[in-house]
Amino acid sequence: MPMSEIEPLGPADVRRAMDRIGGMLHRTPLLESSLLNRWIGHRVVFKAENLQKVGAFKARGAANTLLFLKESGEVPGEVVAHSSGNHAQAAAWACAEVGVPLTVFMPETASAIKQQATRYYGAAVELAPTRREAVRLTAERVERGAFLLHPYDLDGIIAGQGTACLEALEDGPVPEAIFTPCGGGGLLSGTVLAAEGSAPDAVVHGVEPVSANDAARSYRTGRIHEFPEAPETIADGVQTLSVSERTFLYIRRTAGILEVGEPEIVYWTQWLTHLLKSTVEPTAVLGMAGAMRWLRRKPEGRTVLVILSGGNLSAATRARVWESDFLHQVPGKP
Amino acid sequence: MPMSEIEPLGPADVRRAMDRIGGMLHRTPLLESSLLNRWIGHRVVFKAENLQKVGAFKARGAANTLLFLKESGEVPGEVVAHSSGNHAQAAAWACAEVGVPLTVFMPETASAIKQQATRYYGAAVELAPTRREAVRLTAERVERGAFLLHPYDLDGIIAGQGTACLEALEDGPVPEAIFTPCGGGGLLSGTVLAAEGSAPDAVVHGVEPVSANDAARSYRTGRIHEFPEAPETIADGVQTLSVSERTFLYIRRTAGILEVGEPEIVYWTQWLTHLLKSTVEPTAVLGMAGAMRWLRRKPEGRTVLVILSGGNLSAATRARVWESDFLHQVPGKP
């Protein structure tokens, strides 16, 4: 598994990642709601990565990358990352497991609870006045020899994130379509690889908020689109400025990137919290919102797989989710 | 198992209930948070009844009562209930499973989503201008021969609710103490019986909001205390006016009823939602809030069992839970 130059990964890399990280991670359950299935006339199987270590699939890629480095006898003396989200906690957790010091650069605007959680797992957190400055400080450390645990632009991350889909395909029914959120594209890329190996007839779709549709634009034009600044959306896990050349390799092989509106994201955050009795963050329900768009054009009785990416919400985000009340509008035929 | 006169139940009745209802219900998982355990210095095992059919333990008692009647060849021609909460949905679900018509009388103030869910499971919902009027209409039907599926004052309900604790004792570690919410006392009574049979050294505590402490007052004085009207608390599953003579038999055998404040209830609703990634209603976290009070007087390293009673929240209740932000205050030693 090459870690530095772009040489395409295959399904076998995802399987090797699964063998590598199995002992460190939860094999998360598949969830279903018979009520939801009856209402919409299709079967939706959810892979519950909100129940993963640190509350998000991000633990998979971080664990895979660090264990691969360890296996190869290339454990770095220092690891750095920049993130104010789930990747920071995943990196901190994985580095602690492997016993490598980690410094995470966060913008001062990162919520106190995320700073706290990252420190809890044992990482040093350094605050920068802006996101741009956090990236610059990280680059400085990399120049001095630290290993950058990038949130998506690493083969080890992509292969690791793909293990969520691979497990779901091993444990559940064969789906006709698979839906994941798309931020930097690590989860989507790994999912493409897992599906190509274990469910070659399934179509794979990434899903983005309309307001953060850089991957959709890139897919349509064939050229990576980059936002000048973080787009506004309640799905804070997909506010990345662009995908990378590495992830775009796999994103081009999907059946397309679906775009959904903010009300749909809030609607499904409320309903999946209610029906699955499971804490999901707005980013996590993008797959469901996208699935409903896809199912609209299909006859009843389809089986689809939706990856619920995580369950970490700040109290502020939760308050925003519940300030409206969509639970009076029962889901219906898509 | 006597259904009409008060003849004390024993642990064997809970076991028989478990055999009876096993095929109809989920054997819900035990949840734990290693982070929480580390922070508080004790081990807390949660029985996740929020993941039960209809989202609450109430499905157990309703299923047990109806299956017992069926076994005995005494299936009623009509079942009635009055409830605006989880019992209504549990009754509706269980009656549909057994194939008996059910009418639920609800006050007009019951939320639209609860009316809708109860109708969804196939029950007829009749609205009354007040709670008192709903009770009167129910009594009228009972006089004309309908069977009253009472939310707690039935042996079949008590034995059924006890199966949650019995499963937890079979599946998990032996706890030194067990905590459940206490409304009418059905869950607490069944828990007393299950513990007497399977964990005789464990102390059992019921937990109430201070503002709804009728069971605590009854326990202290030895005489059933009755509120003139429904007490105000965010834990809307324990707003009952009083326990019954039947449940008081078992409640007297607990180690006591702990009383907790509204901020503690909101605090633990936020933290258990966050740590367990599981949807819990305020009533469901009463056991945790009580456990923290009990653990305060104990040396580190205790193991306790907390029954999470349910996960059905209206959007309005969720909004109330998240209007403050307790996630900045990490749980510490009790």
Short mmCIF file of C-alpha atoms in Angstrom, two decimals, chain B:
data_model
loop_
_atom_site.label_atom_id
_atom_site.label_comp_id
_atom_site.label_asym_id
_atom_site.label_seq_id
_atom_site.Cartn_x
_atom_site.Cartn_y
_atom_site.Cartn_z
CA MET B 1 -50.04 -15.37 37.65
CA PRO B 2 -53.11 -13.72 39.15
CA MET B 3 -54.37 -10.77 37.14
CA SER B 4 -57.02 -9.26 39.37
CA GLU B 5 -56.43 -9.56 43.11
CA ILE B 6 -53.25 -8.57 44.92
CA GLU B 7 -51.33 -11.71 45.66
CA PRO B 8 -47.61 -11.01 45.70
CA LEU B 9 -45.61 -11.94 42.62
CA GLY B 10 -42.21 -13.64 42.85
CA PRO B 11 -39.08 -13.79 40.68
CA ALA B 12 -40.49 -16.84 38.89
CA ASP B 13 -43.29 -14.66 37.49
CA VAL B 14 -40.72 -12.42 35.82
CA ARG B 15 -38.94 -15.43 34.36
CA ARG B 16 -42.21 -16.81 33.01
CA ALA B 17 -42.93 -13.40 31.49
CA MET B 18 -39.53 -13.47 29.79
CA ASP B 19 -40.22 -16.88 28.26
CA ARG B 20 -43.65 -15.70 27.19
CA ILE B 21 -42.68 -12.47 25.43
CA GLY B 22 -39.21 -13.41 24.16
CA GLY B 23 -40.23 -13.98 20.55
CA MET B 24 -42.12 -10.69 20.29
CA LEU B 25 -39.54 -8.28 21.69
CA HIS B 26 -35.93 -7.19 21.26
CA ARG B 27 -33.36 -8.46 23.72
CA THR B 28 -31.97 -4.93 23.99
CA PRO B 29 -28.21 -4.41 24.27
CA LEU B 30 -26.22 -3.28 27.30
CA LEU B 31 -24.33 -0.04 26.61
CA GLU B 32 -21.26 1.34 28.34
CA SER B 33 -19.01 4.37 27.91
CA SER B 34 -15.37 3.79 28.79
CA LEU B 35 -14.94 7.56 28.90
CA LEU B 36 -17.74 7.97 31.44
CA ASN B 37 -16.46 5.09 33.55
CA ARG B 38 -12.98 6.62 33.61
CA TRP B 39 -14.27 10.07 34.48
CA ILE B 40 -16.47 8.99 37.39
CA GLY B 41 -14.28 6.13 38.65
CA HIS B 42 -17.09 3.58 38.59
CA ARG B 43 -18.59 1.19 36.04
CA VAL B 44 -22.09 2.00 34.81
CA VAL B 45 -23.90 -0.56 32.66
CA PHE B 46 -26.95 0.73 30.80
CA LYS B 47 -29.87 -1.46 29.68
CA ALA B 48 -31.00 0.22 26.47
CA GLU B 49 -34.80 0.00 26.55
CA ASN B 50 -34.88 3.04 24.28
CA LEU B 51 -34.03 0.48 21.58
CA GLN B 52 -37.02 -1.70 22.56
CA LYS B 53 -40.09 -2.05 20.29
CA VAL B 54 -42.00 1.30 20.31
CA GLY B 55 -38.90 2.88 21.87
CA ALA B 56 -39.61 2.04 25.52
CA PHE B 57 -39.76 -0.80 28.09
CA LYS B 58 -43.56 -0.35 28.13
CA ALA B 59 -43.78 -2.87 25.26
CA ARG B 60 -42.76 -5.59 27.71
CA GLY B 61 -45.63 -5.30 30.17
CA ALA B 62 -48.23 -4.79 27.46
CA ALA B 63 -47.03 -7.85 25.52
CA ASN B 64 -46.89 -9.99 28.66
CA THR B 65 -50.41 -9.05 29.77
CA LEU B 66 -51.99 -9.71 26.39
CA LEU B 67 -50.11 -12.96 25.77
CA PHE B 68 -51.08 -14.16 29.26
CA LEU B 69 -54.73 -13.44 28.53
CA LYS B 70 -54.42 -15.27 25.21
CA GLU B 71 -52.77 -18.32 26.85
CA SER B 72 -55.52 -18.38 29.43
CA GLY B 73 -58.17 -18.32 26.71
CA GLU B 74 -59.41 -14.98 28.05
CA VAL B 75 -58.72 -12.66 25.13
CA PRO B 76 -61.00 -9.67 25.72
CA GLY B 77 -63.34 -8.48 22.99
CA GLU B 78 -62.19 -4.92 23.51
CA VAL B 79 -59.22 -3.33 25.26
CA VAL B 80 -59.12 0.26 26.48
CA ALA B 81 -56.32 2.44 27.84
CA HIS B 82 -55.79 6.06 28.77
CA SER B 83 -52.38 7.52 28.22
CA SER B 84 -50.70 10.26 26.29
CA GLY B 85 -47.25 8.69 26.46
CA ASN B 86 -45.27 5.53 25.75
CA HIS B 87 -47.92 3.25 27.25
CA ALA B 88 -50.38 4.25 24.52
CA GLN B 89 -47.97 3.17 21.80
CA ALA B 90 -47.01 -0.01 23.65
CA ALA B 91 -50.67 -0.96 24.14
CA ALA B 92 -51.43 -0.24 20.49
CA TRP B 93 -48.49 -2.29 19.27
CA ALA B 94 -49.23 -5.26 21.58
CA CYS B 95 -52.96 -5.31 20.79
CA ALA B 96 -52.18 -5.28 17.07
CA GLU B 97 -49.75 -8.19 17.52
CA VAL B 98 -52.38 -10.22 19.38
CA GLY B 99 -55.23 -9.06 17.13
CA VAL B 100 -57.48 -7.32 19.69
CA PRO B 101 -59.17 -3.96 19.04
CA LEU B 102 -57.93 -1.15 21.29
CA THR B 103 -59.30 2.28 22.04
CA VAL B 104 -56.99 4.81 23.68
CA PHE B 105 -58.48 7.87 25.37
CA MET B 106 -56.11 10.82 25.30
CA PRO B 107 -56.46 14.39 26.49
CA GLU B 108 -56.65 16.87 23.62
CA THR B 109 -53.35 18.29 24.85
CA ALA B 110 -51.49 15.09 23.86
CA SER B 111 -48.98 15.93 21.14
CA ALA B 112 -49.99 15.27 17.55
CA ILE B 113 -47.03 12.97 17.05
CA LYS B 114 -48.10 10.70 19.90
CA GLN B 115 -51.67 10.55 18.63
CA GLN B 116 -50.31 9.77 15.18
CA ALA B 117 -47.95 7.02 16.39
CA THR B 118 -50.72 5.36 18.42
CA ARG B 119 -53.04 5.41 15.41
CA TYR B 120 -50.22 4.12 13.24
CA TYR B 121 -50.01 0.96 15.32
CA GLY B 122 -53.70 0.43 14.62
CA ALA B 123 -55.49 1.73 17.73
CA ALA B 124 -58.54 3.99 17.74
CA VAL B 125 -57.66 7.26 19.46
CA GLU B 126 -60.46 9.25 21.10
CA LEU B 127 -59.76 12.72 22.37
CA ALA B 128 -61.23 14.07 25.59
CA PRO B 129 -61.13 17.71 26.66
CA THR B 130 -59.16 16.86 29.84
CA ARG B 131 -57.13 14.04 31.34
CA ARG B 132 -59.83 13.51 33.96
CA GLU B 133 -62.45 13.17 31.23
CA ALA B 134 -60.25 10.65 29.39
CA VAL B 135 -60.15 8.53 32.55
CA ARG B 136 -63.93 8.82 32.97
CA LEU B 137 -64.58 7.72 29.37
CA THR B 138 -62.24 4.76 29.84
CA ALA B 139 -64.08 3.72 33.02
CA GLU B 140 -67.38 3.87 31.15
CA ARG B 141 -66.09 1.37 28.59
CA VAL B 142 -64.74 -0.87 31.33
CA GLU B 143 -68.19 -0.95 32.92
CA ARG B 144 -69.50 -2.17 29.58
CA GLY B 145 -67.02 -5.05 29.60
CA ALA B 146 -63.79 -3.74 28.03
CA PHE B 147 -60.47 -4.84 29.52
CA LEU B 148 -58.46 -1.96 31.00
CA LEU B 149 -54.78 -2.26 30.05
CA HIS B 150 -53.59 -0.17 32.98
CA PRO B 151 -50.10 1.36 32.63
CA TYR B 152 -48.82 -0.14 35.92
CA ASP B 153 -51.54 -1.50 38.19
CA LEU B 154 -51.62 -5.04 36.79
CA ASP B 155 -49.55 -8.09 37.70
CA GLY B 156 -48.94 -8.83 34.03
CA ILE B 157 -47.50 -5.36 33.55
CA ILE B 158 -45.23 -5.58 36.61
CA ALA B 159 -43.87 -9.03 35.70
CA GLY B 160 -43.38 -7.92 32.09
CA GLN B 161 -41.47 -4.75 32.99
CA GLY B 162 -39.20 -6.83 35.26
CA THR B 163 -37.88 -8.72 32.25
CA ALA B 164 -35.66 -5.75 31.27
CA CYS B 165 -33.68 -6.10 34.50
CA LEU B 166 -33.67 -9.90 34.32
CA GLU B 167 -32.12 -9.81 30.83
CA ALA B 168 -29.51 -7.29 32.00
CA LEU B 169 -28.56 -9.51 34.93
CA GLU B 170 -28.23 -12.51 32.61
CA ASP B 171 -26.20 -10.63 29.98
CA GLY B 172 -23.98 -8.35 32.05
CA PRO B 173 -21.86 -8.14 35.20
CA VAL B 174 -23.38 -8.54 38.69
CA PRO B 175 -24.19 -5.00 39.87
CA GLU B 176 -24.03 -3.76 43.46
CA ALA B 177 -26.92 -1.42 42.84
CA ILE B 178 -29.72 -1.03 40.29
CA PHE B 179 -31.49 2.23 39.39
CA THR B 180 -34.76 2.78 37.52
CA PRO B 181 -37.13 5.72 37.08
CA CYS B 182 -40.31 5.55 39.18
CA GLY B 183 -43.62 6.84 37.84
CA GLY B 184 -46.52 4.54 38.70
CA GLY B 185 -43.96 1.99 39.85
CA GLY B 186 -44.46 -0.82 37.35
CA LEU B 187 -40.85 -0.88 36.13
CA LEU B 188 -39.47 -0.46 39.64
CA SER B 189 -41.67 -3.26 41.03
CA GLY B 190 -40.67 -5.69 38.29
CA THR B 191 -37.03 -4.73 38.83
CA VAL B 192 -37.32 -5.51 42.56
CA LEU B 193 -38.61 -8.98 41.70
CA ALA B 194 -35.94 -9.65 39.06
CA ALA B 195 -33.18 -8.54 41.42
CA GLU B 196 -34.53 -10.62 44.31
CA GLY B 197 -34.28 -13.65 42.04
CA SER B 198 -31.03 -13.03 40.18
CA ALA B 199 -28.94 -10.47 42.11
CA PRO B 200 -30.11 -10.77 45.72
CA ASP B 201 -27.17 -8.74 47.07
CA ALA B 202 -27.87 -5.76 44.80
CA VAL B 203 -29.72 -2.79 46.27
CA VAL B 204 -32.54 -1.41 44.14
CA HIS B 205 -33.41 2.28 44.03
CA GLY B 206 -36.20 4.12 42.25
CA VAL B 207 -35.49 7.66 41.10
CA GLU B 208 -37.91 10.59 40.82
CA PRO B 209 -37.70 14.29 40.01
CA VAL B 210 -37.92 16.32 43.25
CA SER B 211 -41.00 18.02 41.86
CA ALA B 212 -42.74 14.66 41.25
CA ASN B 213 -41.67 12.87 44.44
CA ASP B 214 -44.91 11.12 45.39
CA ALA B 215 -43.21 7.71 45.63
CA ALA B 216 -40.40 9.12 47.80
CA ARG B 217 -42.98 10.64 50.14
CA SER B 218 -44.97 7.42 50.17
CA TYR B 219 -41.82 5.41 50.93
CA ARG B 220 -40.87 7.73 53.82
CA THR B 221 -44.29 7.79 55.43
CA GLY B 222 -45.46 4.29 54.61
CA ARG B 223 -48.68 5.75 53.13
CA ILE B 224 -49.38 6.33 49.44
CA HIS B 225 -49.08 10.04 48.65
CA GLU B 226 -51.24 11.37 45.83
CA PHE B 227 -50.69 14.65 43.95
CA PRO B 228 -53.88 16.59 43.20
CA GLU B 229 -52.65 17.26 39.65
CA ALA B 230 -49.82 16.19 37.33
CA PRO B 231 -46.53 17.60 38.69
CA GLU B 232 -44.34 19.79 36.48
CA THR B 233 -41.12 18.12 35.27
CA ILE B 234 -39.27 17.63 31.98
CA ALA B 235 -39.35 13.88 32.76
CA ASP B 236 -42.84 13.46 31.34
CA GLY B 237 -42.89 9.69 31.84
CA VAL B 238 -43.12 10.03 35.64
CA GLN B 239 -45.83 12.66 36.00
CA THR B 240 -48.23 10.07 37.48
CA LEU B 241 -50.24 11.26 40.47
CA SER B 242 -49.36 8.28 42.68
CA VAL B 243 -48.19 4.69 42.81
CA SER B 244 -50.83 2.00 43.33
CA GLU B 245 -51.33 -0.35 46.29
CA ARG B 246 -50.10 -3.12 44.05
CA THR B 247 -46.83 -1.45 43.08
CA PHE B 248 -46.34 -0.03 46.60
CA LEU B 249 -46.00 -3.62 47.85
CA TYR B 250 -42.71 -3.89 45.93
CA ILE B 251 -41.61 -0.26 46.17
CA ARG B 252 -41.49 -0.67 49.99
CA ARG B 253 -38.89 -3.42 49.45
CA THR B 254 -36.45 -1.10 47.60
CA ALA B 255 -33.55 0.60 49.37
CA GLY B 256 -35.33 3.92 48.83
CA ILE B 257 -36.44 6.48 46.27
CA LEU B 258 -33.80 9.04 45.28
CA GLU B 259 -34.86 12.55 44.28
CA VAL B 260 -33.03 14.57 41.63
CA GLY B 261 -33.38 18.10 40.29
CA GLU B 262 -34.42 19.28 36.83
CA PRO B 263 -30.91 20.53 35.89
CA GLU B 264 -29.45 17.09 36.70
CA ILE B 265 -32.04 15.50 34.42
CA VAL B 266 -31.18 17.83 31.55
CA TYR B 267 -27.44 17.40 32.25
CA TRP B 268 -27.60 13.60 31.96
CA THR B 269 -29.96 13.69 28.98
CA GLN B 270 -27.32 15.73 27.15
CA TRP B 271 -24.36 13.64 28.31
CA LEU B 272 -25.88 10.19 27.75
CA THR B 273 -27.08 11.27 24.30
CA HIS B 274 -23.51 12.38 23.61
CA LEU B 275 -21.55 9.51 25.18
CA LEU B 276 -23.81 6.58 24.28
CA LYS B 277 -24.81 8.08 20.86
CA SER B 278 -28.24 6.94 21.82
CA THR B 279 -31.52 8.82 21.89
CA VAL B 280 -32.74 8.99 25.48
CA GLU B 281 -35.76 10.86 26.83
CA PRO B 282 -35.39 12.85 30.07
CA THR B 283 -37.29 10.20 32.04
CA ALA B 284 -34.77 7.59 30.89
CA VAL B 285 -31.79 9.27 32.57
CA LEU B 286 -33.35 9.44 36.04
CA GLY B 287 -31.54 6.22 36.94
CA MET B 288 -28.16 7.76 36.04
CA ALA B 289 -28.85 10.92 38.03
CA GLY B 290 -29.84 8.78 41.03
CA ALA B 291 -26.81 6.52 40.61
CA MET B 292 -24.50 9.54 40.86
CA ARG B 293 -26.12 10.47 44.20
CA TRP B 294 -25.67 6.93 45.52
CA LEU B 295 -22.08 6.62 44.25
CA ARG B 296 -21.12 9.85 46.06
CA ARG B 297 -20.95 7.96 49.34
CA LYS B 298 -19.01 4.96 47.95
CA PRO B 299 -15.34 4.17 47.34
CA GLU B 300 -14.25 3.99 43.66
CA GLY B 301 -14.79 0.94 41.50
CA ARG B 302 -18.48 0.16 42.09
CA THR B 303 -20.49 -1.55 39.30
CA VAL B 304 -24.07 -0.38 38.87
CA LEU B 305 -26.93 -1.12 36.47
CA VAL B 306 -29.05 1.72 35.11
CA ILE B 307 -32.23 1.01 33.17
CA LEU B 308 -32.67 3.54 30.33
CA SER B 309 -36.44 3.46 30.07
CA GLY B 310 -37.10 5.00 26.65
CA GLY B 311 -36.15 7.26 23.79
CA ASN B 312 -39.32 9.03 22.63
CA LEU B 313 -39.02 12.82 22.74
CA SER B 314 -41.17 15.38 21.00
CA ALA B 315 -39.29 18.09 19.14
CA ALA B 316 -40.47 20.52 21.83
CA THR B 317 -38.91 18.46 24.63
CA ARG B 318 -35.68 18.06 22.65
CA ALA B 319 -35.55 21.81 22.15
CA ARG B 320 -35.97 22.30 25.92
CA VAL B 321 -33.19 19.79 26.61
CA TRP B 322 -30.73 21.52 24.29
CA GLU B 323 -31.57 25.16 25.06
CA SER B 324 -28.81 25.07 27.69
CA ASP B 325 -25.34 23.62 27.10
CA PHE B 326 -24.01 21.23 29.74
CA LEU B 327 -21.51 19.49 27.43
CA HIS B 328 -18.83 21.91 28.60
CA GLN B 329 -19.07 20.48 32.12
CA VAL B 330 -17.40 17.08 31.89
CA PRO B 331 -18.75 14.52 34.38
CA GLY B 332 -16.42 14.03 37.33
CA LYS B 333 -16.19 11.98 40.49
CA PRO B 334 -19.65 11.91 42.01
#
